[in-house]
Short mmCIF file of C-alpha atoms and ligand atoms in Angstrom, two decimals:
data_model
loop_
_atom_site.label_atom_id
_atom_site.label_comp_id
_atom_site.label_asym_id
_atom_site.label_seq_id
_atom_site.Cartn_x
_atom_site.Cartn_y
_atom_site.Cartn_z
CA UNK M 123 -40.94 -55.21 -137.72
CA UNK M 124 -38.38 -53.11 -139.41
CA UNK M 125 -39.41 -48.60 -139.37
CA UNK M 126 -38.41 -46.53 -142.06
CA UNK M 127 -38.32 -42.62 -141.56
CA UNK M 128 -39.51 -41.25 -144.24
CA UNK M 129 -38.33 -37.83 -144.70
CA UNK M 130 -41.60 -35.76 -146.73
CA UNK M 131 -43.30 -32.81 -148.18
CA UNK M 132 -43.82 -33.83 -151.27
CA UNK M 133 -46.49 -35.37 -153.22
CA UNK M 134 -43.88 -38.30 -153.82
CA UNK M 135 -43.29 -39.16 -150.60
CA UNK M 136 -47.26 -39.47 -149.21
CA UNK M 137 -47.71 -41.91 -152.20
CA UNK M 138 -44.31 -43.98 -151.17
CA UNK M 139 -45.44 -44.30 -147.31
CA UNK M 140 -48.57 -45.25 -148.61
CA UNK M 141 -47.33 -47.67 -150.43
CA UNK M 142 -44.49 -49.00 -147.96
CA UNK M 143 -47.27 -49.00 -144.95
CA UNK M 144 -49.52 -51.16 -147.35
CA UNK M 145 -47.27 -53.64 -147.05
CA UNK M 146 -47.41 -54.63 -143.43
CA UNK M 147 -44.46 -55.50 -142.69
CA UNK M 148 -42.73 -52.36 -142.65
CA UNK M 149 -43.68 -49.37 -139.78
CA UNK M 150 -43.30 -45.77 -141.62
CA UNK M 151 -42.50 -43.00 -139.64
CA UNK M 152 -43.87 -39.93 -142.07
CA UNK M 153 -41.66 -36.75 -140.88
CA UNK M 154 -42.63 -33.46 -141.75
CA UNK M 155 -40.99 -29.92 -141.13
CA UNK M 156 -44.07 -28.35 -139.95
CA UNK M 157 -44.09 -25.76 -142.53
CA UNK M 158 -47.20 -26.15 -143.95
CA UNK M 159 -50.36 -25.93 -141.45
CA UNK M 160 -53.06 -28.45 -143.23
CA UNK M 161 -50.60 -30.60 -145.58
CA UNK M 162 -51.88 -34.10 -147.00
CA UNK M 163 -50.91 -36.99 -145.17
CA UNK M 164 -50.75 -40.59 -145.48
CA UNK M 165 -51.89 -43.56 -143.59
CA UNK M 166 -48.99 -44.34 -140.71
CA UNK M 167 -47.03 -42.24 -138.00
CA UNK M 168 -46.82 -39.03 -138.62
CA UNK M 169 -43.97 -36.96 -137.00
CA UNK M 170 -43.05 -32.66 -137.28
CA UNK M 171 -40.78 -30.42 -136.73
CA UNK M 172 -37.05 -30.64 -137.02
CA UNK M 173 -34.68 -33.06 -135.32
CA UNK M 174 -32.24 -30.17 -134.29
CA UNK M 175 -29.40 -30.80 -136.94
CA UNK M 176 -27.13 -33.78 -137.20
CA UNK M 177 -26.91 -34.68 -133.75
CA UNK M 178 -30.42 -34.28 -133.32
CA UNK M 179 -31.11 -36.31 -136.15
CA UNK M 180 -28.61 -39.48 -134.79
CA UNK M 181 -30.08 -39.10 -131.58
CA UNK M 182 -33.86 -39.54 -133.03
CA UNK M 183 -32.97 -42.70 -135.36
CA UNK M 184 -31.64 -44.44 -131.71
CA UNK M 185 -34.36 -43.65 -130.05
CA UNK M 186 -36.99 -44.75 -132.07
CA UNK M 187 -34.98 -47.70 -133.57
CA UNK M 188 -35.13 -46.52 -136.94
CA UNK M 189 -33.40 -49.47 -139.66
CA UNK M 190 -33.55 -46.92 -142.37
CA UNK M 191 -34.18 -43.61 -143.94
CA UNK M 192 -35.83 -42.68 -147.10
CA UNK M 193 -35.24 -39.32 -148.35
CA UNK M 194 -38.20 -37.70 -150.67
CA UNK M 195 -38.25 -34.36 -149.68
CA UNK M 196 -38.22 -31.94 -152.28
CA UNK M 197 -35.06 -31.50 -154.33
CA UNK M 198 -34.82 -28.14 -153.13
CA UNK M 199 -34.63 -29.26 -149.41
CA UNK M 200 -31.01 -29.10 -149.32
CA UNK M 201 -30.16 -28.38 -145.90
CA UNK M 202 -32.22 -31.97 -144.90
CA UNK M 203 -30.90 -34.26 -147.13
CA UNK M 204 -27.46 -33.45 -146.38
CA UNK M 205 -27.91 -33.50 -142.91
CA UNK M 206 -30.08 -37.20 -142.80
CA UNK M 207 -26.99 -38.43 -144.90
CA UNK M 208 -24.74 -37.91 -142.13
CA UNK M 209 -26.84 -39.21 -139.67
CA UNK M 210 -27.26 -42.08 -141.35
CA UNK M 211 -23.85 -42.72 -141.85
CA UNK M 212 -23.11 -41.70 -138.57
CA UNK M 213 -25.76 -44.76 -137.27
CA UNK M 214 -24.71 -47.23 -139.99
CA UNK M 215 -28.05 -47.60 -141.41
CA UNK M 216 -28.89 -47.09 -145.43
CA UNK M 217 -30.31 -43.85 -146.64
CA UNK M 218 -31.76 -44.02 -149.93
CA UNK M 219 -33.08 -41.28 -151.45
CA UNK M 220 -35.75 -40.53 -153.68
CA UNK M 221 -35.26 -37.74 -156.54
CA UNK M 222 -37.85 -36.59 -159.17
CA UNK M 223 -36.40 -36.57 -162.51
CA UNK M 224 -35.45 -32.96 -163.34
CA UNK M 225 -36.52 -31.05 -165.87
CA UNK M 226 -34.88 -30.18 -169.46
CA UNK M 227 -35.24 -27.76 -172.26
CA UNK M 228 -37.88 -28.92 -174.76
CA UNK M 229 -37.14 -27.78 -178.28
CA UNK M 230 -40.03 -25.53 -178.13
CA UNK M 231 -39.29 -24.05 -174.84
CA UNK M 232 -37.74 -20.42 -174.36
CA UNK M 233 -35.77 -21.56 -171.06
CA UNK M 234 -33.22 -19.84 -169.14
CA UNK M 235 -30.92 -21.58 -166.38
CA UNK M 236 -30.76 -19.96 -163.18
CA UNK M 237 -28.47 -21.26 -161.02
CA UNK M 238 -29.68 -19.69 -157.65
CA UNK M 239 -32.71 -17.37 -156.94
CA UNK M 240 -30.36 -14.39 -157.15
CA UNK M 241 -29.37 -15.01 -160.59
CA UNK M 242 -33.20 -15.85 -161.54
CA UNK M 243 -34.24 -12.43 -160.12
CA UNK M 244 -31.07 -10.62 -162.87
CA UNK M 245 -32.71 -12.47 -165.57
CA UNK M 246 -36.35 -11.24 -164.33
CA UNK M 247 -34.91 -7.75 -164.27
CA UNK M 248 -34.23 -7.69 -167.63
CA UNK M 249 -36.58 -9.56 -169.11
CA UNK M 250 -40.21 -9.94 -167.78
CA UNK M 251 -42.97 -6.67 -166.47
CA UNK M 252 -45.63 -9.74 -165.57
CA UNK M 253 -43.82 -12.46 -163.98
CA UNK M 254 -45.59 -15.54 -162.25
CA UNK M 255 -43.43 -16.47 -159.54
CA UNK M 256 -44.26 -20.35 -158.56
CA UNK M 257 -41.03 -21.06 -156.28
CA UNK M 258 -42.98 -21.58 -153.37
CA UNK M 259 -43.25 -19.21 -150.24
CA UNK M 260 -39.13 -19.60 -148.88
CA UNK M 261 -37.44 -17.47 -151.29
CA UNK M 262 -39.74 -15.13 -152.28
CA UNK M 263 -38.09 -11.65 -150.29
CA UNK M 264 -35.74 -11.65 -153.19
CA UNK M 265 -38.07 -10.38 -155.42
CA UNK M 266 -39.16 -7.50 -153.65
CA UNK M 267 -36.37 -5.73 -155.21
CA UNK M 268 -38.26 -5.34 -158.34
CA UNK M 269 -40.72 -2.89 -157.43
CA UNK M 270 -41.39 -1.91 -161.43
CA UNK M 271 -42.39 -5.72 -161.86
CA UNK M 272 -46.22 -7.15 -161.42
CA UNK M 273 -46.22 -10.58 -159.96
CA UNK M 274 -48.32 -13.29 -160.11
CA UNK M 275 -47.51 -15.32 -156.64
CA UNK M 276 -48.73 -19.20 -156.03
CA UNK M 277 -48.10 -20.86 -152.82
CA UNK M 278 -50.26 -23.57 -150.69
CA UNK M 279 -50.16 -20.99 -147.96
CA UNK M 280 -49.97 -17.23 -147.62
CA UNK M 281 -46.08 -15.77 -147.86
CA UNK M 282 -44.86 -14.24 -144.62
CA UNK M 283 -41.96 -12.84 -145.83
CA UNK M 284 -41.33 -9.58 -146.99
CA UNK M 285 -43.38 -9.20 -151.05
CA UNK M 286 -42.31 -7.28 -154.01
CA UNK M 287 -44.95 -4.32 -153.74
CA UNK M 288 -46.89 -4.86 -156.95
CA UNK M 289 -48.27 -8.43 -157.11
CA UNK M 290 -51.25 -11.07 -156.63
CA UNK M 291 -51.30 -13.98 -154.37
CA UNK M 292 -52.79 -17.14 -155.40
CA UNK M 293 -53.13 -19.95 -153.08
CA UNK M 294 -53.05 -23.17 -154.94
CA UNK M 295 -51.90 -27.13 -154.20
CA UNK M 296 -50.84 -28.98 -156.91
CA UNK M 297 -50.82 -30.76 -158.87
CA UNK M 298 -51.11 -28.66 -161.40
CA UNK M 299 -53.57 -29.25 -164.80
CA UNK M 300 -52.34 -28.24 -168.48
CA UNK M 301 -55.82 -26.04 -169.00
CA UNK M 302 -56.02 -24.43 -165.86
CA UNK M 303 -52.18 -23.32 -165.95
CA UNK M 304 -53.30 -21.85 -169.52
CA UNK M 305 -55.76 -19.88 -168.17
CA UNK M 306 -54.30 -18.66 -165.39
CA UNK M 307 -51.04 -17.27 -167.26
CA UNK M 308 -53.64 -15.82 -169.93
CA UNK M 309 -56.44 -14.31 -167.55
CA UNK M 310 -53.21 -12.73 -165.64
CA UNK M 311 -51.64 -11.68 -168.64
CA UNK M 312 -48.04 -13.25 -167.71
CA UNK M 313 -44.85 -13.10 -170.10
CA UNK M 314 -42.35 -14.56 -167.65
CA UNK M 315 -42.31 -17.49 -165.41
CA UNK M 316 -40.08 -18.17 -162.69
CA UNK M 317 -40.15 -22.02 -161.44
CA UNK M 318 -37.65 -24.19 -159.21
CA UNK M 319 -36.47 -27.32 -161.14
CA UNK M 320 -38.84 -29.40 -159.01
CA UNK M 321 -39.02 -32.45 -161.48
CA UNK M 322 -41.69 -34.95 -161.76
CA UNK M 323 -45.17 -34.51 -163.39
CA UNK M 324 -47.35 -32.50 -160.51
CA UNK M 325 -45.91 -28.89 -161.57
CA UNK M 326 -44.42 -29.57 -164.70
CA UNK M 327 -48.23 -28.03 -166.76
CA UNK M 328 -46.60 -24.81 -166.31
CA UNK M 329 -43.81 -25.38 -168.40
CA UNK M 330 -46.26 -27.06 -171.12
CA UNK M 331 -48.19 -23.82 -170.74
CA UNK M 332 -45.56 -21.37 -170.86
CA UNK M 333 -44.45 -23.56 -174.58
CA UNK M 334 -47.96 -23.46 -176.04
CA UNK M 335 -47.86 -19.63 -175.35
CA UNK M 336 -43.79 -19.10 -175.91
CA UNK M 337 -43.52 -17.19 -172.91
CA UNK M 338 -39.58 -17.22 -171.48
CA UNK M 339 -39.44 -19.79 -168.02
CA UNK M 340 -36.52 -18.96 -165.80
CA UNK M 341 -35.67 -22.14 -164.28
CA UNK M 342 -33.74 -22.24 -161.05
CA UNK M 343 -31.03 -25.26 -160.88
CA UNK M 344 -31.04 -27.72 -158.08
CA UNK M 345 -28.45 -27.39 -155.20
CA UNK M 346 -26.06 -30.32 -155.03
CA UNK M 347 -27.10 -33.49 -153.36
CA UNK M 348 -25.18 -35.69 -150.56
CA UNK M 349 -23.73 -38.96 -152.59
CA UNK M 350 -26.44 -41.99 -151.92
CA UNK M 351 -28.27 -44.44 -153.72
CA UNK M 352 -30.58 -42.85 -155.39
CA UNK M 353 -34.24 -43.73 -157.12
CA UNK M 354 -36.02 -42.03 -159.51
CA UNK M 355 -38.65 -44.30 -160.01
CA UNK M 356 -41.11 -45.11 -156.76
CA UNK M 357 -41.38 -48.95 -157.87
CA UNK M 358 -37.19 -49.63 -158.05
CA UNK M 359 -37.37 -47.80 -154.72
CA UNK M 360 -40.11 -50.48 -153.08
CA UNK M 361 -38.53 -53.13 -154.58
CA UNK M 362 -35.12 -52.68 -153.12
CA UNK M 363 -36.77 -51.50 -149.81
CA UNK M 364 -39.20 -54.73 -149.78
CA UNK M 365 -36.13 -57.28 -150.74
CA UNK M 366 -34.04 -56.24 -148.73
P1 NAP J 764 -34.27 -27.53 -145.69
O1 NAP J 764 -33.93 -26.09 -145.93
O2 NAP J 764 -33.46 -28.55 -146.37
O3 NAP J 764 -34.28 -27.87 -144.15
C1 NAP J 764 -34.21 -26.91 -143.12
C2 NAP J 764 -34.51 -27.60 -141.82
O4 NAP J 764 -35.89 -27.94 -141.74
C3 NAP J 764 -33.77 -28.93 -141.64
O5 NAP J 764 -32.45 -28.73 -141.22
C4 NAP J 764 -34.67 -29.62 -140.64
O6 NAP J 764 -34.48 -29.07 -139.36
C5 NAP J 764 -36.05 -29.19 -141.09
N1 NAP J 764 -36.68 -30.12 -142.04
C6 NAP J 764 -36.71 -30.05 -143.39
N2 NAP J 764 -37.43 -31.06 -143.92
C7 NAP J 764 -37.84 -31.80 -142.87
C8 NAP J 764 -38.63 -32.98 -142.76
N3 NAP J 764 -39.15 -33.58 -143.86
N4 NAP J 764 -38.87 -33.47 -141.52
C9 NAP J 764 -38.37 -32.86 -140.41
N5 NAP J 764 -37.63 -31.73 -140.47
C10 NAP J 764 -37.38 -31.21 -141.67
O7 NAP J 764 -35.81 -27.77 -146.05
P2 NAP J 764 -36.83 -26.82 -146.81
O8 NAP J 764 -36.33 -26.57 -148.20
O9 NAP J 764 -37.15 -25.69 -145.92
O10 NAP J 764 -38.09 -27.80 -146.93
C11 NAP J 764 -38.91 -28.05 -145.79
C12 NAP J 764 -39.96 -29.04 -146.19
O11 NAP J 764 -40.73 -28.55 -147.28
C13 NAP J 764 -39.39 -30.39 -146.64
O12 NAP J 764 -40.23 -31.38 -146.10
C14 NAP J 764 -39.50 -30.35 -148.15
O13 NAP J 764 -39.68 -31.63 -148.70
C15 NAP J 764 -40.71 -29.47 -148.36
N6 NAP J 764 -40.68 -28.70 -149.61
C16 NAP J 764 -39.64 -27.87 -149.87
C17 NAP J 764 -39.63 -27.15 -151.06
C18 NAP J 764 -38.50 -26.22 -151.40
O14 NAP J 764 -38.56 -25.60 -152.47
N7 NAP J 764 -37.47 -26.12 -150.59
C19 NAP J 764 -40.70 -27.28 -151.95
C20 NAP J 764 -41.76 -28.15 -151.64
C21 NAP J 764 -41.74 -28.84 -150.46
P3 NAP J 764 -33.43 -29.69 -138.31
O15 NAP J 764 -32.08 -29.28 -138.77
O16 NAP J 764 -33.85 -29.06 -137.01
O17 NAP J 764 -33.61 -31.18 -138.30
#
């Protein structure tokens, strides 16, 4: 039987080891960072932590036998996806990974492109007094140099890191419903948004929200990704996986 490591934490990649598992004829190895203490998981092996790098990585696919890796962590993820490129190339084995489709201006939308988190916390400077931060827990010490901004905060887990002093927490899972993003950016009283460019359909509500109420989203670009055949759409990936 052929075993695929799946590389997770996303919504996108439970659904595709589902989906590979259901097969049969495939054994998914499901690997998680550990970051998140109760996360959703699907049916088949379930692995966390790190690998320990590159090496670490090349020395895991041996040992388990791995034939392949599927990448579907989160766009953002970039320190994993280059690294399980190189291992993979390293082991001669395909890595194909799996990328949400990004997000783009709407007509409607008042959107600003933020390259990194710095350059989204410049544009939050001059522009918003009640921002909604929903970029996750990682990168949120950046903001705490804003201490005349409010912030609305929304992570699965509570933040560790250091907090801008004036703020909320909210701890939510997506994905994400048009009505209740409404209502949250009204009953808050929001006039900025600050979001990663996550892609795909279980965060994007926000955005609609933010449009309906014309309220400026700062949208962080994605790092670069390692060169490798890439899917966008869960059933292309399957197919290619299943006739292979
Ligand atoms: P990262 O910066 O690219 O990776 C840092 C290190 O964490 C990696 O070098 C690796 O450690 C370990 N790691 C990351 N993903 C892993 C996985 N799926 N399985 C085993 N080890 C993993 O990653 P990150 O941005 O912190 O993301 C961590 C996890 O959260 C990923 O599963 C990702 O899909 C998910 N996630 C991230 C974001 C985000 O905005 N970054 C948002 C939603 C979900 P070693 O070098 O020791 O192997």
């Amino acid at each position: 039987m052929r075993k695929i490591l799946l590389l997770g934490g996303t919504k996108e990649a439970r659904l595709l080891a589902e989906r590979i598992s259901a097969g049969d004829t495939i054994q998914v190895v499901y690997s998680l960072a550990g970051r998140t203490r109760e996360p959703l998981l699907p049916t088949c092996l379930i692995r966390y932590g790190g690998f320990g790098g590159v090496q670490g990585l090349v020395t895991y696919l041996q040992e388990q036998q791995i034939n392949m890796v599927v990448d579907a962590t989160h766009a953002f993820a970039q320190i994993m996806r280059k690294h399980a490129a190189l291992a993979c190339q390293e082991m001669h084995i395909p890595y194909l990974a799996f990328v949400s489709e990004a997000w783009s201006a709407m007509p409607d939308d008042l959107w600003y492109d933020a390259p990194t988190v710095a350059q989204s916390v410049d544009i939050v400077e001059k522009l918003g007094t009640r921002v909604f931060l929903a970029i996750g827990r990682q990168e949120l010490a950046a903001f705490a140099s804003l201490p005349h901004k409010w912030f609305l905060i929304r992570s699965i887990e509570m933040p560790a890191e250091p907090l801008p002093p004036q703020h909320v927490v909210v701890l939510q899972r997506g994905p994400f419903a048009f009505d209740d993003e409404l209502q949250l950016l009204q009953r808050y009283k929001i006039d900025t948004i600050v979001t990663k460019n996550s892609g795909g359909s279980a965060a994007y509500a926000k955005i609609e929200a933010a449009r309906a109420l014309r309220l400026p989203v700062i949208v962080i670009t994605r790092p670069p990704r390692p060169a490798a055949k890439e899917f966008m759409n869960a059933d292309d990936l399957l197919t290619h996986i299943f006739t292979r």
